[in-house]
Amino acid sequence: MPLLLLDLDNTLLDRDGPFRAWGERFLDSIGAPPTDIDWLLSVDADGLTDRWDVADAIRDRYGLRIPSIDLVEELHDGVVALTRLDPLVACALRIADDAGWVPVVVTNGTSRQQDAKIRRTGLDRYVADWVISEEAGVSKPNPRIFALAAQRARMPLRGAWVIGDSPEADIGGATAVGLPSVWLHRGRRWSDTRFAPTRTVDGLIAAVAAVLAG
């Protein structure tokens, strides 16, 4: 029963769609032009920008008097409320489980937001456990977070696969810990010369199929 170590955002759960939807609603609520969504997406940088920095950038651009902490709360809660679990992703996880794999989520981010996404979408019913970087005190690509995931599941890392969309955090992390990996390309080309994924696919369902076949 090997481990299947899975990223959360833009791997198990779509993040792009919910963040864009939240951004469009928020910009409309403050009277900003709809085209400013492109600016907001660039500031967000696919979720890599710290939420406090995003909040400060919004306040500065629009001269808002809303406290940064309130904007951070809105960012957290708004995106979580719009996040949904794709039934096909749930089905793929069930198939992996039936085939003897043990799915465990390994994600960077804040405990509050990531835990809420996992529980509120019902993803918790399809995975054995999850490790969130803020709670763990270590982030991907550090090999320690993958070791902690194995410890949580009470299983060895040997034989595990890593699935994720981040070249650095997921594929780099898998390489650092000596595990095979599947990269969700999301329309991108692989460009890192330091390491490479074992497989490259276009989505979670194809990734699970690649692991089961591999």
JSON list of C-alpha atoms in Angstrom, two decimals:
[
{"chain": "A", "resi": 1, "resn": "MET", "atom": "CA", "xyz": [0.00, 0.00, 0.00]},
{"chain": "A", "resi": 2, "resn": "PRO", "atom": "CA", "xyz": [2.21, 2.88, -1.23]},
{"chain": "A", "resi": 3, "resn": "LEU", "atom": "CA", "xyz": [1.65, 6.55, -0.51]},
{"chain": "A", "resi": 4, "resn": "LEU", "atom": "CA", "xyz": [0.23, 8.99, -3.04]},
{"chain": "A", "resi": 5, "resn": "LEU", "atom": "CA", "xyz": [1.43, 12.45, -1.97]},
{"chain": "A", "resi": 6, "resn": "LEU", "atom": "CA", "xyz": [-0.77, 15.11, -3.53]},
{"chain": "A", "resi": 7, "resn": "ASP", "atom": "CA", "xyz": [-0.57, 18.88, -3.77]},
{"chain": "A", "resi": 8, "resn": "LEU", "atom": "CA", "xyz": [-3.78, 20.80, -2.99]},
{"chain": "A", "resi": 9, "resn": "ASP", "atom": "CA", "xyz": [-4.12, 24.06, -4.96]},
{"chain": "A", "resi": 10, "resn": "ASN", "atom": "CA", "xyz": [-4.47, 23.62, -8.72]},
{"chain": "A", "resi": 11, "resn": "THR", "atom": "CA", "xyz": [-3.92, 19.89, -8.28]},
{"chain": "A", "resi": 12, "resn": "LEU", "atom": "CA", "xyz": [-6.75, 18.43, -6.20]},
{"chain": "A", "resi": 13, "resn": "LEU", "atom": "CA", "xyz": [-8.74, 21.66, -6.05]},
{"chain": "A", "resi": 14, "resn": "ASP", "atom": "CA", "xyz": [-8.92, 24.39, -8.65]},
{"chain": "A", "resi": 15, "resn": "ARG", "atom": "CA", "xyz": [-7.56, 27.62, -7.21]},
{"chain": "A", "resi": 16, "resn": "ASP", "atom": "CA", "xyz": [-7.42, 29.80, -10.32]},
{"chain": "A", "resi": 17, "resn": "GLY", "atom": "CA", "xyz": [-11.17, 29.79, -10.92]},
{"chain": "A", "resi": 18, "resn": "PRO", "atom": "CA", "xyz": [-12.25, 30.62, -7.35]},
{"chain": "A", "resi": 19, "resn": "PHE", "atom": "CA", "xyz": [-9.61, 33.34, -6.96]},
{"chain": "A", "resi": 20, "resn": "ARG", "atom": "CA", "xyz": [-10.59, 34.98, -10.25]},
{"chain": "A", "resi": 21, "resn": "ALA", "atom": "CA", "xyz": [-14.28, 34.80, -9.33]},
{"chain": "A", "resi": 22, "resn": "TRP", "atom": "CA", "xyz": [-13.59, 36.34, -5.93]},
{"chain": "A", "resi": 23, "resn": "GLY", "atom": "CA", "xyz": [-11.40, 39.02, -7.49]},
{"chain": "A", "resi": 24, "resn": "GLU", "atom": "CA", "xyz": [-14.03, 40.00, -10.04]},
{"chain": "A", "resi": 25, "resn": "ARG", "atom": "CA", "xyz": [-16.71, 40.30, -7.35]},
{"chain": "A", "resi": 26, "resn": "PHE", "atom": "CA", "xyz": [-14.45, 42.28, -5.04]},
{"chain": "A", "resi": 27, "resn": "LEU", "atom": "CA", "xyz": [-13.33, 44.70, -7.73]},
{"chain": "A", "resi": 28, "resn": "ASP", "atom": "CA", "xyz": [-16.95, 45.28, -8.73]},
{"chain": "A", "resi": 29, "resn": "SER", "atom": "CA", "xyz": [-17.88, 45.95, -5.10]},
{"chain": "A", "resi": 30, "resn": "ILE", "atom": "CA", "xyz": [-15.34, 48.79, -4.84]},
{"chain": "A", "resi": 31, "resn": "GLY", "atom": "CA", "xyz": [-16.13, 50.23, -8.26]},
{"chain": "A", "resi": 32, "resn": "ALA", "atom": "CA", "xyz": [-12.87, 49.24, -9.92]},
{"chain": "A", "resi": 33, "resn": "PRO", "atom": "CA", "xyz": [-12.84, 48.62, -13.68]},
{"chain": "A", "resi": 34, "resn": "PRO", "atom": "CA", "xyz": [-13.32, 44.95, -14.68]},
{"chain": "A", "resi": 35, "resn": "THR", "atom": "CA", "xyz": [-10.00, 44.99, -16.57]},
{"chain": "A", "resi": 36, "resn": "ASP", "atom": "CA", "xyz": [-8.19, 45.40, -13.25]},
{"chain": "A", "resi": 37, "resn": "ILE", "atom": "CA", "xyz": [-8.63, 41.66, -12.71]},
{"chain": "A", "resi": 38, "resn": "ASP", "atom": "CA", "xyz": [-5.47, 41.19, -14.80]},
{"chain": "A", "resi": 39, "resn": "TRP", "atom": "CA", "xyz": [-3.56, 43.42, -12.38]},
{"chain": "A", "resi": 40, "resn": "LEU", "atom": "CA", "xyz": [-4.92, 41.52, -9.38]},
{"chain": "A", "resi": 41, "resn": "LEU", "atom": "CA", "xyz": [-3.98, 38.16, -10.90]},
{"chain": "A", "resi": 42, "resn": "SER", "atom": "CA", "xyz": [-0.44, 39.39, -11.57]},
{"chain": "A", "resi": 43, "resn": "VAL", "atom": "CA", "xyz": [-0.09, 40.62, -7.97]},
{"chain": "A", "resi": 44, "resn": "ASP", "atom": "CA", "xyz": [-1.39, 37.29, -6.66]},
{"chain": "A", "resi": 45, "resn": "ALA", "atom": "CA", "xyz": [1.20, 35.45, -8.81]},
{"chain": "A", "resi": 46, "resn": "ASP", "atom": "CA", "xyz": [-0.69, 32.16, -8.76]},
{"chain": "A", "resi": 47, "resn": "GLY", "atom": "CA", "xyz": [-0.97, 32.29, -4.96]},
{"chain": "A", "resi": 48, "resn": "LEU", "atom": "CA", "xyz": [2.75, 32.72, -4.36]},
{"chain": "A", "resi": 49, "resn": "THR", "atom": "CA", "xyz": [2.47, 36.28, -3.04]},
{"chain": "A", "resi": 50, "resn": "ASP", "atom": "CA", "xyz": [1.89, 36.55, 0.70]},
{"chain": "A", "resi": 51, "resn": "ARG", "atom": "CA", "xyz": [-1.77, 37.41, 1.46]},
{"chain": "A", "resi": 52, "resn": "TRP", "atom": "CA", "xyz": [-0.73, 40.43, 3.52]},
{"chain": "A", "resi": 53, "resn": "ASP", "atom": "CA", "xyz": [1.25, 41.78, 0.57]},
{"chain": "A", "resi": 54, "resn": "VAL", "atom": "CA", "xyz": [-1.74, 41.26, -1.74]},
{"chain": "A", "resi": 55, "resn": "ALA", "atom": "CA", "xyz": [-3.99, 43.07, 0.75]},
{"chain": "A", "resi": 56, "resn": "ASP", "atom": "CA", "xyz": [-1.54, 45.97, 1.03]},
{"chain": "A", "resi": 57, "resn": "ALA", "atom": "CA", "xyz": [-1.26, 46.24, -2.75]},
{"chain": "A", "resi": 58, "resn": "ILE", "atom": "CA", "xyz": [-5.06, 46.43, -3.07]},
{"chain": "A", "resi": 59, "resn": "ARG", "atom": "CA", "xyz": [-5.30, 49.08, -0.36]},
{"chain": "A", "resi": 60, "resn": "ASP", "atom": "CA", "xyz": [-2.57, 51.17, -1.96]},
{"chain": "A", "resi": 61, "resn": "ARG", "atom": "CA", "xyz": [-3.93, 50.96, -5.50]},
{"chain": "A", "resi": 62, "resn": "TYR", "atom": "CA", "xyz": [-7.48, 51.94, -4.61]},
{"chain": "A", "resi": 63, "resn": "GLY", "atom": "CA", "xyz": [-6.85, 54.13, -1.57]},
{"chain": "A", "resi": 64, "resn": "LEU", "atom": "CA", "xyz": [-9.00, 51.91, 0.61]},
{"chain": "A", "resi": 65, "resn": "ARG", "atom": "CA", "xyz": [-9.35, 52.51, 4.32]},
{"chain": "A", "resi": 66, "resn": "ILE", "atom": "CA", "xyz": [-10.19, 48.87, 4.97]},
{"chain": "A", "resi": 67, "resn": "PRO", "atom": "CA", "xyz": [-7.66, 47.46, 7.47]},
{"chain": "A", "resi": 68, "resn": "SER", "atom": "CA", "xyz": [-5.24, 44.99, 5.91]},
{"chain": "A", "resi": 69, "resn": "ILE", "atom": "CA", "xyz": [-6.36, 42.29, 8.33]},
{"chain": "A", "resi": 70, "resn": "ASP", "atom": "CA", "xyz": [-9.94, 42.60, 7.08]},
{"chain": "A", "resi": 71, "resn": "LEU", "atom": "CA", "xyz": [-8.79, 42.25, 3.47]},
{"chain": "A", "resi": 72, "resn": "VAL", "atom": "CA", "xyz": [-6.73, 39.19, 4.37]},
{"chain": "A", "resi": 73, "resn": "GLU", "atom": "CA", "xyz": [-9.81, 37.66, 6.00]},
{"chain": "A", "resi": 74, "resn": "GLU", "atom": "CA", "xyz": [-11.83, 38.46, 2.88]},
{"chain": "A", "resi": 75, "resn": "LEU", "atom": "CA", "xyz": [-9.17, 36.84, 0.71]},
{"chain": "A", "resi": 76, "resn": "HIS", "atom": "CA", "xyz": [-9.17, 33.69, 2.81]},
{"chain": "A", "resi": 77, "resn": "ASP", "atom": "CA", "xyz": [-12.90, 33.31, 3.32]},
{"chain": "A", "resi": 78, "resn": "GLY", "atom": "CA", "xyz": [-13.96, 34.46, -0.14]},
{"chain": "A", "resi": 79, "resn": "VAL", "atom": "CA", "xyz": [-11.77, 32.00, -2.01]},
{"chain": "A", "resi": 80, "resn": "VAL", "atom": "CA", "xyz": [-12.68, 29.11, 0.31]},
{"chain": "A", "resi": 81, "resn": "ALA", "atom": "CA", "xyz": [-16.39, 29.77, -0.13]},
{"chain": "A", "resi": 82, "resn": "LEU", "atom": "CA", "xyz": [-16.05, 29.51, -3.92]},
{"chain": "A", "resi": 83, "resn": "THR", "atom": "CA", "xyz": [-13.89, 26.38, -3.97]},
{"chain": "A", "resi": 84, "resn": "ARG", "atom": "CA", "xyz": [-15.50, 23.11, -5.09]},
{"chain": "A", "resi": 85, "resn": "LEU", "atom": "CA", "xyz": [-14.33, 19.51, -5.40]},
{"chain": "A", "resi": 86, "resn": "ASP", "atom": "CA", "xyz": [-14.61, 18.19, -8.95]},
{"chain": "A", "resi": 87, "resn": "PRO", "atom": "CA", "xyz": [-16.57, 14.89, -8.80]},
{"chain": "A", "resi": 88, "resn": "LEU", "atom": "CA", "xyz": [-14.13, 13.39, -11.31]},
{"chain": "A", "resi": 89, "resn": "VAL", "atom": "CA", "xyz": [-11.23, 14.18, -8.98]},
{"chain": "A", "resi": 90, "resn": "ALA", "atom": "CA", "xyz": [-13.11, 12.48, -6.14]},
{"chain": "A", "resi": 91, "resn": "CYS", "atom": "CA", "xyz": [-13.66, 9.48, -8.41]},
{"chain": "A", "resi": 92, "resn": "ALA", "atom": "CA", "xyz": [-9.96, 9.32, -9.32]},
{"chain": "A", "resi": 93, "resn": "LEU", "atom": "CA", "xyz": [-9.01, 9.35, -5.63]},
{"chain": "A", "resi": 94, "resn": "ARG", "atom": "CA", "xyz": [-11.48, 6.57, -4.94]},
{"chain": "A", "resi": 95, "resn": "ILE", "atom": "CA", "xyz": [-9.99, 4.51, -7.77]},
{"chain": "A", "resi": 96, "resn": "ALA", "atom": "CA", "xyz": [-6.48, 5.07, -6.39]},
{"chain": "A", "resi": 97, "resn": "ASP", "atom": "CA", "xyz": [-7.65, 4.02, -2.93]},
{"chain": "A", "resi": 98, "resn": "ASP", "atom": "CA", "xyz": [-9.32, 0.89, -4.32]},
{"chain": "A", "resi": 99, "resn": "ALA", "atom": "CA", "xyz": [-6.05, 0.05, -6.10]},
{"chain": "A", "resi": 100, "resn": "GLY", "atom": "CA", "xyz": [-4.20, 0.10, -2.79]},
{"chain": "A", "resi": 101, "resn": "TRP", "atom": "CA", "xyz": [-2.74, 3.61, -2.81]},
{"chain": "A", "resi": 102, "resn": "VAL", "atom": "CA", "xyz": [-3.00, 5.85, 0.25]},
{"chain": "A", "resi": 103, "resn": "PRO", "atom": "CA", "xyz": [-3.71, 9.49, -0.72]},
{"chain": "A", "resi": 104, "resn": "VAL", "atom": "CA", "xyz": [-2.21, 12.14, 1.57]},
{"chain": "A", "resi": 105, "resn": "VAL", "atom": "CA", "xyz": [-2.33, 15.88, 0.87]},
{"chain": "A", "resi": 106, "resn": "VAL", "atom": "CA", "xyz": [0.94, 17.81, 1.23]},
{"chain": "A", "resi": 107, "resn": "THR", "atom": "CA", "xyz": [0.36, 21.53, 0.82]},
{"chain": "A", "resi": 108, "resn": "ASN", "atom": "CA", "xyz": [2.04, 24.83, 1.49]},
{"chain": "A", "resi": 109, "resn": "GLY", "atom": "CA", "xyz": [-0.12, 27.57, 2.98]},
{"chain": "A", "resi": 110, "resn": "THR", "atom": "CA", "xyz": [-1.93, 28.66, 6.10]},
{"chain": "A", "resi": 111, "resn": "SER", "atom": "CA", "xyz": [-3.60, 26.05, 8.25]},
{"chain": "A", "resi": 112, "resn": "ARG", "atom": "CA", "xyz": [-6.84, 27.97, 8.47]},
{"chain": "A", "resi": 113, "resn": "GLN", "atom": "CA", "xyz": [-7.40, 28.32, 4.74]},
{"chain": "A", "resi": 114, "resn": "GLN", "atom": "CA", "xyz": [-6.06, 24.97, 3.55]},
{"chain": "A", "resi": 115, "resn": "ASP", "atom": "CA", "xyz": [-7.82, 22.99, 6.27]},
{"chain": "A", "resi": 116, "resn": "ALA", "atom": "CA", "xyz": [-11.08, 24.81, 5.49]},
{"chain": "A", "resi": 117, "resn": "LYS", "atom": "CA", "xyz": [-10.76, 23.97, 1.79]},
{"chain": "A", "resi": 118, "resn": "ILE", "atom": "CA", "xyz": [-10.17, 20.30, 2.51]},
{"chain": "A", "resi": 119, "resn": "ARG", "atom": "CA", "xyz": [-13.07, 19.97, 4.94]},
{"chain": "A", "resi": 120, "resn": "ARG", "atom": "CA", "xyz": [-15.66, 22.27, 3.32]},
{"chain": "A", "resi": 121, "resn": "THR", "atom": "CA", "xyz": [-15.29, 20.71, -0.12]},
{"chain": "A", "resi": 122, "resn": "GLY", "atom": "CA", "xyz": [-15.57, 17.18, 1.26]},
{"chain": "A", "resi": 123, "resn": "LEU", "atom": "CA", "xyz": [-12.06, 16.31, 0.09]},
{"chain": "A", "resi": 124, "resn": "ASP", "atom": "CA", "xyz": [-11.36, 14.98, 3.58]},
{"chain": "A", "resi": 125, "resn": "ARG", "atom": "CA", "xyz": [-13.55, 11.97, 2.76]},
{"chain": "A", "resi": 126, "resn": "TYR", "atom": "CA", "xyz": [-11.22, 10.91, -0.04]},
{"chain": "A", "resi": 127, "resn": "VAL", "atom": "CA", "xyz": [-7.77, 11.28, 1.55]},
{"chain": "A", "resi": 128, "resn": "ALA", "atom": "CA", "xyz": [-6.16, 9.49, 4.47]},
{"chain": "A", "resi": 129, "resn": "ASP", "atom": "CA", "xyz": [-4.65, 12.65, 6.00]},
{"chain": "A", "resi": 130, "resn": "TRP", "atom": "CA", "xyz": [-3.09, 16.01, 5.16]},
{"chain": "A", "resi": 131, "resn": "VAL", "atom": "CA", "xyz": [-0.03, 18.03, 6.11]},
{"chain": "A", "resi": 132, "resn": "ILE", "atom": "CA", "xyz": [-0.08, 21.85, 5.90]},
{"chain": "A", "resi": 133, "resn": "SER", "atom": "CA", "xyz": [3.20, 23.74, 5.92]},
{"chain": "A", "resi": 134, "resn": "GLU", "atom": "CA", "xyz": [2.21, 26.36, 8.50]},
{"chain": "A", "resi": 135, "resn": "GLU", "atom": "CA", "xyz": [1.25, 23.70, 11.03]},
{"chain": "A", "resi": 136, "resn": "ALA", "atom": "CA", "xyz": [4.17, 21.45, 10.13]},
{"chain": "A", "resi": 137, "resn": "GLY", "atom": "CA", "xyz": [6.72, 24.26, 10.42]},
{"chain": "A", "resi": 138, "resn": "VAL", "atom": "CA", "xyz": [8.33, 23.25, 7.12]},
{"chain": "A", "resi": 139, "resn": "SER", "atom": "CA", "xyz": [7.36, 23.88, 3.49]},
{"chain": "A", "resi": 140, "resn": "LYS", "atom": "CA", "xyz": [7.78, 22.10, 0.19]},
{"chain": "A", "resi": 141, "resn": "PRO", "atom": "CA", "xyz": [10.27, 21.50, -1.40]},
{"chain": "A", "resi": 142, "resn": "ASN", "atom": "CA", "xyz": [11.97, 20.63, 1.92]},
{"chain": "A", "resi": 143, "resn": "PRO", "atom": "CA", "xyz": [12.09, 16.81, 2.10]},
{"chain": "A", "resi": 144, "resn": "ARG", "atom": "CA", "xyz": [11.06, 16.95, 5.76]},
{"chain": "A", "resi": 145, "resn": "ILE", "atom": "CA", "xyz": [7.44, 17.75, 4.92]},
{"chain": "A", "resi": 146, "resn": "PHE", "atom": "CA", "xyz": [7.15, 14.61, 2.80]},
{"chain": "A", "resi": 147, "resn": "ALA", "atom": "CA", "xyz": [8.72, 12.56, 5.59]},
{"chain": "A", "resi": 148, "resn": "LEU", "atom": "CA", "xyz": [6.18, 14.07, 7.98]},
{"chain": "A", "resi": 149, "resn": "ALA", "atom": "CA", "xyz": [3.35, 13.06, 5.65]},
{"chain": "A", "resi": 150, "resn": "ALA", "atom": "CA", "xyz": [4.62, 9.47, 5.69]},
{"chain": "A", "resi": 151, "resn": "GLN", "atom": "CA", "xyz": [4.87, 9.62, 9.46]},
{"chain": "A", "resi": 152, "resn": "ARG", "atom": "CA", "xyz": [1.28, 10.86, 9.71]},
{"chain": "A", "resi": 153, "resn": "ALA", "atom": "CA", "xyz": [0.11, 7.97, 7.55]},
{"chain": "A", "resi": 154, "resn": "ARG", "atom": "CA", "xyz": [2.37, 5.54, 9.46]},
{"chain": "A", "resi": 155, "resn": "MET", "atom": "CA", "xyz": [3.86, 4.35, 6.21]},
{"chain": "A", "resi": 156, "resn": "PRO", "atom": "CA", "xyz": [7.31, 4.39, 4.58]},
{"chain": "A", "resi": 157, "resn": "LEU", "atom": "CA", "xyz": [8.17, 6.87, 1.85]},
{"chain": "A", "resi": 158, "resn": "ARG", "atom": "CA", "xyz": [9.60, 4.06, -0.23]},
{"chain": "A", "resi": 159, "resn": "GLY", "atom": "CA", "xyz": [7.37, 3.41, -3.24]},
{"chain": "A", "resi": 160, "resn": "ALA", "atom": "CA", "xyz": [5.50, 6.72, -2.94]},
{"chain": "A", "resi": 161, "resn": "TRP", "atom": "CA", "xyz": [4.72, 9.08, -5.82]},
{"chain": "A", "resi": 162, "resn": "VAL", "atom": "CA", "xyz": [4.31, 12.86, -5.71]},
{"chain": "A", "resi": 163, "resn": "ILE", "atom": "CA", "xyz": [1.69, 14.68, -7.81]},
{"chain": "A", "resi": 164, "resn": "GLY", "atom": "CA", "xyz": [1.58, 18.45, -8.14]},
{"chain": "A", "resi": 165, "resn": "ASP", "atom": "CA", "xyz": [1.62, 21.51, -10.39]},
{"chain": "A", "resi": 166, "resn": "SER", "atom": "CA", "xyz": [4.58, 23.41, -8.93]},
{"chain": "A", "resi": 167, "resn": "PRO", "atom": "CA", "xyz": [7.95, 22.71, -10.58]},
{"chain": "A", "resi": 168, "resn": "GLU", "atom": "CA", "xyz": [9.89, 23.88, -7.53]},
{"chain": "A", "resi": 169, "resn": "ALA", "atom": "CA", "xyz": [7.71, 22.82, -4.59]},
{"chain": "A", "resi": 170, "resn": "ASP", "atom": "CA", "xyz": [6.31, 19.54, -5.89]},
{"chain": "A", "resi": 171, "resn": "ILE", "atom": "CA", "xyz": [8.69, 18.17, -8.50]},
{"chain": "A", "resi": 172, "resn": "GLY", "atom": "CA", "xyz": [11.77, 19.69, -6.87]},
{"chain": "A", "resi": 173, "resn": "GLY", "atom": "CA", "xyz": [10.61, 18.33, -3.53]},
{"chain": "A", "resi": 174, "resn": "ALA", "atom": "CA", "xyz": [10.03, 14.86, -4.98]},
{"chain": "A", "resi": 175, "resn": "THR", "atom": "CA", "xyz": [13.49, 14.91, -6.53]},
{"chain": "A", "resi": 176, "resn": "ALA", "atom": "CA", "xyz": [15.07, 16.00, -3.24]},
{"chain": "A", "resi": 177, "resn": "VAL", "atom": "CA", "xyz": [13.49, 13.09, -1.40]},
{"chain": "A", "resi": 178, "resn": "GLY", "atom": "CA", "xyz": [14.19, 10.60, -4.21]},
{"chain": "A", "resi": 179, "resn": "LEU", "atom": "CA", "xyz": [10.62, 9.94, -5.32]},
{"chain": "A", "resi": 180, "resn": "PRO", "atom": "CA", "xyz": [9.04, 9.69, -8.78]},
{"chain": "A", "resi": 181, "resn": "SER", "atom": "CA", "xyz": [6.65, 12.48, -9.66]},
{"chain": "A", "resi": 182, "resn": "VAL", "atom": "CA", "xyz": [3.86, 13.60, -11.97]},
{"chain": "A", "resi": 183, "resn": "TRP", "atom": "CA", "xyz": [3.72, 17.24, -13.03]},
{"chain": "A", "resi": 184, "resn": "LEU", "atom": "CA", "xyz": [0.42, 18.91, -13.94]},
{"chain": "A", "resi": 185, "resn": "HIS", "atom": "CA", "xyz": [1.59, 21.26, -16.68]},
{"chain": "A", "resi": 186, "resn": "ARG", "atom": "CA", "xyz": [-1.51, 23.53, -16.84]},
{"chain": "A", "resi": 187, "resn": "GLY", "atom": "CA", "xyz": [-0.52, 24.64, -20.33]},
{"chain": "A", "resi": 188, "resn": "ARG", "atom": "CA", "xyz": [3.10, 25.36, -19.41]},
{"chain": "A", "resi": 189, "resn": "ARG", "atom": "CA", "xyz": [6.34, 23.91, -20.74]},
{"chain": "A", "resi": 190, "resn": "TRP", "atom": "CA", "xyz": [8.90, 22.41, -18.42]},
{"chain": "A", "resi": 191, "resn": "SER", "atom": "CA", "xyz": [11.93, 24.72, -18.26]},
{"chain": "A", "resi": 192, "resn": "ASP", "atom": "CA", "xyz": [13.91, 23.78, -15.15]},
{"chain": "A", "resi": 193, "resn": "THR", "atom": "CA", "xyz": [17.23, 22.14, -16.05]},
{"chain": "A", "resi": 194, "resn": "ARG", "atom": "CA", "xyz": [18.04, 20.99, -12.49]},
{"chain": "A", "resi": 195, "resn": "PHE", "atom": "CA", "xyz": [15.47, 18.19, -12.40]},
{"chain": "A", "resi": 196, "resn": "ALA", "atom": "CA", "xyz": [12.44, 16.89, -14.28]},
{"chain": "A", "resi": 197, "resn": "PRO", "atom": "CA", "xyz": [9.20, 15.06, -13.50]},
{"chain": "A", "resi": 198, "resn": "THR", "atom": "CA", "xyz": [8.84, 11.36, -14.16]},
{"chain": "A", "resi": 199, "resn": "ARG", "atom": "CA", "xyz": [5.59, 12.01, -16.02]},
{"chain": "A", "resi": 200, "resn": "THR", "atom": "CA", "xyz": [3.88, 15.14, -17.36]},
{"chain": "A", "resi": 201, "resn": "VAL", "atom": "CA", "xyz": [0.09, 15.30, -17.72]},
{"chain": "A", "resi": 202, "resn": "ASP", "atom": "CA", "xyz": [-2.71, 17.84, -18.04]},
{"chain": "A", "resi": 203, "resn": "GLY", "atom": "CA", "xyz": [-4.72, 17.12, -14.89]},
{"chain": "A", "resi": 204, "resn": "LEU", "atom": "CA", "xyz": [-5.26, 15.11, -11.72]},
{"chain": "A", "resi": 205, "resn": "ILE", "atom": "CA", "xyz": [-7.23, 12.32, -13.38]},
{"chain": "A", "resi": 206, "resn": "ALA", "atom": "CA", "xyz": [-4.47, 11.71, -15.92]},
{"chain": "A", "resi": 207, "resn": "ALA", "atom": "CA", "xyz": [-1.89, 11.92, -13.13]},
{"chain": "A", "resi": 208, "resn": "VAL", "atom": "CA", "xyz": [-3.56, 9.18, -11.11]},
{"chain": "A", "resi": 209, "resn": "ALA", "atom": "CA", "xyz": [-3.83, 7.04, -14.24]},
{"chain": "A", "resi": 210, "resn": "ALA", "atom": "CA", "xyz": [-0.10, 7.56, -14.88]},
{"chain": "A", "resi": 211, "resn": "VAL", "atom": "CA", "xyz": [0.77, 6.45, -11.35]},
{"chain": "A", "resi": 212, "resn": "LEU", "atom": "CA", "xyz": [-1.45, 3.37, -11.54]},
{"chain": "A", "resi": 213, "resn": "ALA", "atom": "CA", "xyz": [0.10, 2.46, -14.89]},
{"chain": "A", "resi": 214, "resn": "GLY", "atom": "CA", "xyz": [3.64, 3.20, -13.77]}
]
